[in-house]
JSON list of C-alpha atoms in Angstrom, two decimals:
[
{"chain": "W", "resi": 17, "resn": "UNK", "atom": "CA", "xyz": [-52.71, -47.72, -38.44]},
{"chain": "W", "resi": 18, "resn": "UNK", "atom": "CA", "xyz": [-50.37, -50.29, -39.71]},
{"chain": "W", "resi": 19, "resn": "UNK", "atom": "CA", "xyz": [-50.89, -54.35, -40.28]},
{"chain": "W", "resi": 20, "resn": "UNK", "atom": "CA", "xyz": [-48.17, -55.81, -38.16]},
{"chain": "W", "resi": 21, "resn": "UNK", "atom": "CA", "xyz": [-49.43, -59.29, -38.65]},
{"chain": "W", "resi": 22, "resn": "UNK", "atom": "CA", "xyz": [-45.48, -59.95, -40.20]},
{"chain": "W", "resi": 23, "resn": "UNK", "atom": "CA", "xyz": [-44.19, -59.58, -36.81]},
{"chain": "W", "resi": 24, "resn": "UNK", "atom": "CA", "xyz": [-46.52, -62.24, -34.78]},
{"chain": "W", "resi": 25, "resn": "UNK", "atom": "CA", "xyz": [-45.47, -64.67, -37.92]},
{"chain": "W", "resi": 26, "resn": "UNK", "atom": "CA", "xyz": [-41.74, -63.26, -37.62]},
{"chain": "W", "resi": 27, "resn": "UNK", "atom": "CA", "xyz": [-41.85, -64.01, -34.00]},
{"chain": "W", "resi": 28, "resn": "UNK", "atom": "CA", "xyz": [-43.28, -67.70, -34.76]},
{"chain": "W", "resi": 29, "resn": "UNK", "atom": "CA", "xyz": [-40.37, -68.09, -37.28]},
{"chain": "W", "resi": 30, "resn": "UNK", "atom": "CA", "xyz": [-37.62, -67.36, -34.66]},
{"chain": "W", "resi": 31, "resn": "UNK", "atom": "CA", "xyz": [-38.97, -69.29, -32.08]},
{"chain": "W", "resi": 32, "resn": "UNK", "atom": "CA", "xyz": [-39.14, -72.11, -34.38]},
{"chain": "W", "resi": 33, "resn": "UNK", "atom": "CA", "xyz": [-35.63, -71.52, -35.68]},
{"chain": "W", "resi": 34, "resn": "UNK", "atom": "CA", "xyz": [-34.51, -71.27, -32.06]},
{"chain": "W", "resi": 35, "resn": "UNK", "atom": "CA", "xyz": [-36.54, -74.27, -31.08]},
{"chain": "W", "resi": 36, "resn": "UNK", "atom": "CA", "xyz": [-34.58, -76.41, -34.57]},
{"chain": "W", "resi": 37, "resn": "UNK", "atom": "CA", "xyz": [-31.19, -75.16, -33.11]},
{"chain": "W", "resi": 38, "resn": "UNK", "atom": "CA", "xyz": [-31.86, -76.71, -29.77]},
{"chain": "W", "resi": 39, "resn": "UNK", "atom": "CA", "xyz": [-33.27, -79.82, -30.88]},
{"chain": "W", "resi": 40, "resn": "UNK", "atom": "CA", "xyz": [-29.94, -79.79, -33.04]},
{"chain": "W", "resi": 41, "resn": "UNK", "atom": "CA", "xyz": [-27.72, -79.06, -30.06]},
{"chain": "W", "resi": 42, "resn": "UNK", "atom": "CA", "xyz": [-29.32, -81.83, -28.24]},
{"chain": "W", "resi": 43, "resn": "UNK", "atom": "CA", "xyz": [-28.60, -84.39, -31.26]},
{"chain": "W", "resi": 44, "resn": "UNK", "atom": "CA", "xyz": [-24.80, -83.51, -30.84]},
{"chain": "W", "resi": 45, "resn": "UNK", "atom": "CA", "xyz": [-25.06, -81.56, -34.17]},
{"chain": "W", "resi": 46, "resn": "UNK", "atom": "CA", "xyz": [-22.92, -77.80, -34.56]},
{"chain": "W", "resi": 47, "resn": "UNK", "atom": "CA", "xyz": [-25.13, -76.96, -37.42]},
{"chain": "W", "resi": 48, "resn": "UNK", "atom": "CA", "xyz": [-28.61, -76.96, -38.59]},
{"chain": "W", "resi": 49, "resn": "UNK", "atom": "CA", "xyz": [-29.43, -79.10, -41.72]},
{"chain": "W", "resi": 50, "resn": "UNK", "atom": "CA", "xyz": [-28.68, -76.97, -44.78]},
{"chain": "W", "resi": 51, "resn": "UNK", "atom": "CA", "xyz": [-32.52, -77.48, -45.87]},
{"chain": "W", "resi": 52, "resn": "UNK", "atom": "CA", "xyz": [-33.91, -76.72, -42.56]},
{"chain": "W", "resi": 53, "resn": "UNK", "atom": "CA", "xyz": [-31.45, -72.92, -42.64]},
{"chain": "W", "resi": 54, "resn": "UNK", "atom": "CA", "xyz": [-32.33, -72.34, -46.20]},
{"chain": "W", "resi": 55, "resn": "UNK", "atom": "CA", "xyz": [-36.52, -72.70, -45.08]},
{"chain": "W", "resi": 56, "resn": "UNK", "atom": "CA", "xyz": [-35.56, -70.62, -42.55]},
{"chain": "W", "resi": 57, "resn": "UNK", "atom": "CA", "xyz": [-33.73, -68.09, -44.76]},
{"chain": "W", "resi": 58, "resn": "UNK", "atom": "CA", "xyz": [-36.09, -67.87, -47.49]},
{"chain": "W", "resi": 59, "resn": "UNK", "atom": "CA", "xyz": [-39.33, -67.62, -45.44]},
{"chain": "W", "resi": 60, "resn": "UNK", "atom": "CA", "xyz": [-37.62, -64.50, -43.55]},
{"chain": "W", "resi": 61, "resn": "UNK", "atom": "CA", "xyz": [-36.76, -63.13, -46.17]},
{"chain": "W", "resi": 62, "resn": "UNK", "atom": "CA", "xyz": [-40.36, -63.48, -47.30]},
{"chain": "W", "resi": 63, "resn": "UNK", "atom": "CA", "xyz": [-42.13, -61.73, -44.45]},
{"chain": "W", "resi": 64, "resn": "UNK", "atom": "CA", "xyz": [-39.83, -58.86, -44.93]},
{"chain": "W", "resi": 65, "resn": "UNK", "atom": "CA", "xyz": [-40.77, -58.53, -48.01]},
{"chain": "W", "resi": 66, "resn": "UNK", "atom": "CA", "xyz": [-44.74, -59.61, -48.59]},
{"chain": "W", "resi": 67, "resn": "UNK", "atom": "CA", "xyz": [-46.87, -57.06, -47.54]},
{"chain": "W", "resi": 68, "resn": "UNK", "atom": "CA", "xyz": [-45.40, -55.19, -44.32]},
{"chain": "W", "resi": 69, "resn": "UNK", "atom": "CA", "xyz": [-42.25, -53.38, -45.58]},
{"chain": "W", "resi": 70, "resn": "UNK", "atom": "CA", "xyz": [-43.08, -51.99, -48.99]},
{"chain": "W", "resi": 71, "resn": "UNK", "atom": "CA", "xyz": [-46.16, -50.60, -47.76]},
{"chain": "W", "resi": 72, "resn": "UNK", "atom": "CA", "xyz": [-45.09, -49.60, -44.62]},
{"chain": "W", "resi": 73, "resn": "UNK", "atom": "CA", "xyz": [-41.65, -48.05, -46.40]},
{"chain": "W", "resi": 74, "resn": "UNK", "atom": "CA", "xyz": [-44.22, -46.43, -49.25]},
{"chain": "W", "resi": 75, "resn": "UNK", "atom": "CA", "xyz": [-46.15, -45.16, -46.55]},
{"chain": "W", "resi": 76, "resn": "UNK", "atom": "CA", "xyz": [-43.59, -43.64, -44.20]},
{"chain": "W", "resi": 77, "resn": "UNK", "atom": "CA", "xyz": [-41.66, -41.71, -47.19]},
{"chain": "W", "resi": 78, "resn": "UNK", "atom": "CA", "xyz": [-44.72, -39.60, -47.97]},
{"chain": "W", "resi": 79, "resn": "UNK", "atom": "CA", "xyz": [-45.58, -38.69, -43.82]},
{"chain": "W", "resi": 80, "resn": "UNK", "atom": "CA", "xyz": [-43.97, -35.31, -43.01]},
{"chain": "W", "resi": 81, "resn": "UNK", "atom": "CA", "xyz": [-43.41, -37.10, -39.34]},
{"chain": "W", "resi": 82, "resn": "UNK", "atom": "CA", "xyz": [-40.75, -39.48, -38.71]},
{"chain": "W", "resi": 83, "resn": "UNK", "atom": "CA", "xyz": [-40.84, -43.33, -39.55]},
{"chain": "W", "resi": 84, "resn": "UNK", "atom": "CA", "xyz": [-43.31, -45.43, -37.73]},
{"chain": "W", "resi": 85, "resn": "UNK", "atom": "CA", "xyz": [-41.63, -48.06, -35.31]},
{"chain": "W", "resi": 86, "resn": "UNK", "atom": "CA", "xyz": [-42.68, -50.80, -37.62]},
{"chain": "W", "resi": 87, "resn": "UNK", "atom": "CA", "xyz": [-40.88, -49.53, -40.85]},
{"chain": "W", "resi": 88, "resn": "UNK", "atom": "CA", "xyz": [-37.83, -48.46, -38.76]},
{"chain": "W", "resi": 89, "resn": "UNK", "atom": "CA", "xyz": [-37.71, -52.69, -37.70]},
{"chain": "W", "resi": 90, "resn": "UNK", "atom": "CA", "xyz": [-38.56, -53.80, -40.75]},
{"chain": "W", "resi": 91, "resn": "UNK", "atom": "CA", "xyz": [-35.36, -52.08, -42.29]},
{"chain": "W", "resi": 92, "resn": "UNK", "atom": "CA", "xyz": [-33.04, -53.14, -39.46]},
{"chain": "W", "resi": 93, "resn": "UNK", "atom": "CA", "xyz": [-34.47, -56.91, -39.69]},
{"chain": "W", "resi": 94, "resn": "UNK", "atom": "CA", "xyz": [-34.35, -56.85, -43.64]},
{"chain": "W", "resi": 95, "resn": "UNK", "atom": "CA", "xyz": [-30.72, -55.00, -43.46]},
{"chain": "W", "resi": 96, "resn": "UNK", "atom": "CA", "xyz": [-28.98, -57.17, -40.51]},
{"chain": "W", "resi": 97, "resn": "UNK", "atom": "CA", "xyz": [-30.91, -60.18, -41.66]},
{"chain": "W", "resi": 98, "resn": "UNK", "atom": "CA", "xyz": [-27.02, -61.76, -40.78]},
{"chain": "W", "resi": 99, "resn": "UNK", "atom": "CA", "xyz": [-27.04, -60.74, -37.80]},
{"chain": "W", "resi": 100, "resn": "UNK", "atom": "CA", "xyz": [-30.62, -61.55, -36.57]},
{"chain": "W", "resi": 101, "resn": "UNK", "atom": "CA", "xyz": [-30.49, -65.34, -37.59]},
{"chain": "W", "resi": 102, "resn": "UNK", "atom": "CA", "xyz": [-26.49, -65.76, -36.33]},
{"chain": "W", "resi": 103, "resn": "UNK", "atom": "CA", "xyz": [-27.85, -68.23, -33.63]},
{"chain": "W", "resi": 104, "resn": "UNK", "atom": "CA", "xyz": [-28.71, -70.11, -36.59]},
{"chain": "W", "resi": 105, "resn": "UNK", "atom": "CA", "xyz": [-25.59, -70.48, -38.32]},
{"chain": "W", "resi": 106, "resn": "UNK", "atom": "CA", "xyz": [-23.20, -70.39, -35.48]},
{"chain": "W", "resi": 107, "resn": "UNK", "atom": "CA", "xyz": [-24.31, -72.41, -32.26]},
{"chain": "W", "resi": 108, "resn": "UNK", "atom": "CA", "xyz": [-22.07, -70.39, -30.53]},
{"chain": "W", "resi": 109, "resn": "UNK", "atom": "CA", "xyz": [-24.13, -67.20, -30.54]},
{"chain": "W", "resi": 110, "resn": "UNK", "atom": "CA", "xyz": [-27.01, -66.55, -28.34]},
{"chain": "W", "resi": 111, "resn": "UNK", "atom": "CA", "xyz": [-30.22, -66.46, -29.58]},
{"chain": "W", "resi": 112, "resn": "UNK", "atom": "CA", "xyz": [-30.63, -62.85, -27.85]},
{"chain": "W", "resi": 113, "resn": "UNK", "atom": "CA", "xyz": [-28.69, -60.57, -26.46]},
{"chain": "W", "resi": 114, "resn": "UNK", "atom": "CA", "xyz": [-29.07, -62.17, -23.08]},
{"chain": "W", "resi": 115, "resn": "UNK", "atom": "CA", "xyz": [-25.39, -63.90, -22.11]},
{"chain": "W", "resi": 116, "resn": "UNK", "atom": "CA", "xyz": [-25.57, -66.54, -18.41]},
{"chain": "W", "resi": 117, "resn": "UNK", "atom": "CA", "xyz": [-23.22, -65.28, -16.25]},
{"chain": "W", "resi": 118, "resn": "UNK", "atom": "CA", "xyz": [-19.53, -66.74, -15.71]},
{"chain": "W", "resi": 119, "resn": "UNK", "atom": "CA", "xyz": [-19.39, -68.31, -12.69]}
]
C-alpha cells in the first residue's frame, strides 16, 4: 500500500489557490499577486516531489504489474503542472473541467 497523504495536501493547495483566485476576481484584479502564484508554484512543485513520486515511481518500475493509480497522477500532475494550475494564471480558465452553460 501506498502513502497518498500528498494528495489530501495537493487537494488543500488547489482549493486554496482556487479560493486566492476568487478572492482576486472579487477585488477587480485579472491576476494573482506574483508572490501569492510563485507560493503556489513552488509548494506544488514540492508535493510532487517530497516523498510520494520518487517512491511511488521507484516502486512501480520494479512491479511486473502495471503502474499504481497514484504514480500514474503523480506523473500527469508533475508533467502538466501548466496545465493543472492554468486557473491560476489566466482567470479566464475554469478551475475544472466543468464549463456553465450558454444561455
Amino acid at each position: 500500500m501506498f502513502d497518498q497523504g500528498w494528495a489530501k495536501e495537493m487537494i488543500a493547495l488547489l482549493l486554496e489557490a482556487k479560493d486566492s483566485v476568487e478572492t482576486s476576481k472579487s477585488a477587480g484584479c485579472h491576476r494573482l499577486e506574483e508572490t501569492t502564484l510563485h507560493s503556489i508554484r513552488v509548494r506544488y512543485g514540492m508535493l510532487i516531489q517530497r516523498d510520494g513520486r520518487p517512491t511511488l515511481l521507484r516502486r512501480s518500475a520494479n512491479a511486473t504489474a502495471s503502474r499504481p493509480t497514484a504514480a500514474n497522477l503523480l506523473k500527469r500532475l508533475d508533467r502538466d503542472r501548466a496545465d493543472v494550475l492554468r486557473f491560476a494564471t489566466d482567470f479566464r480558465a475554469p478551475f475544472d473541467k466543468t464549463r456553465p452553460s450558454a444561455t
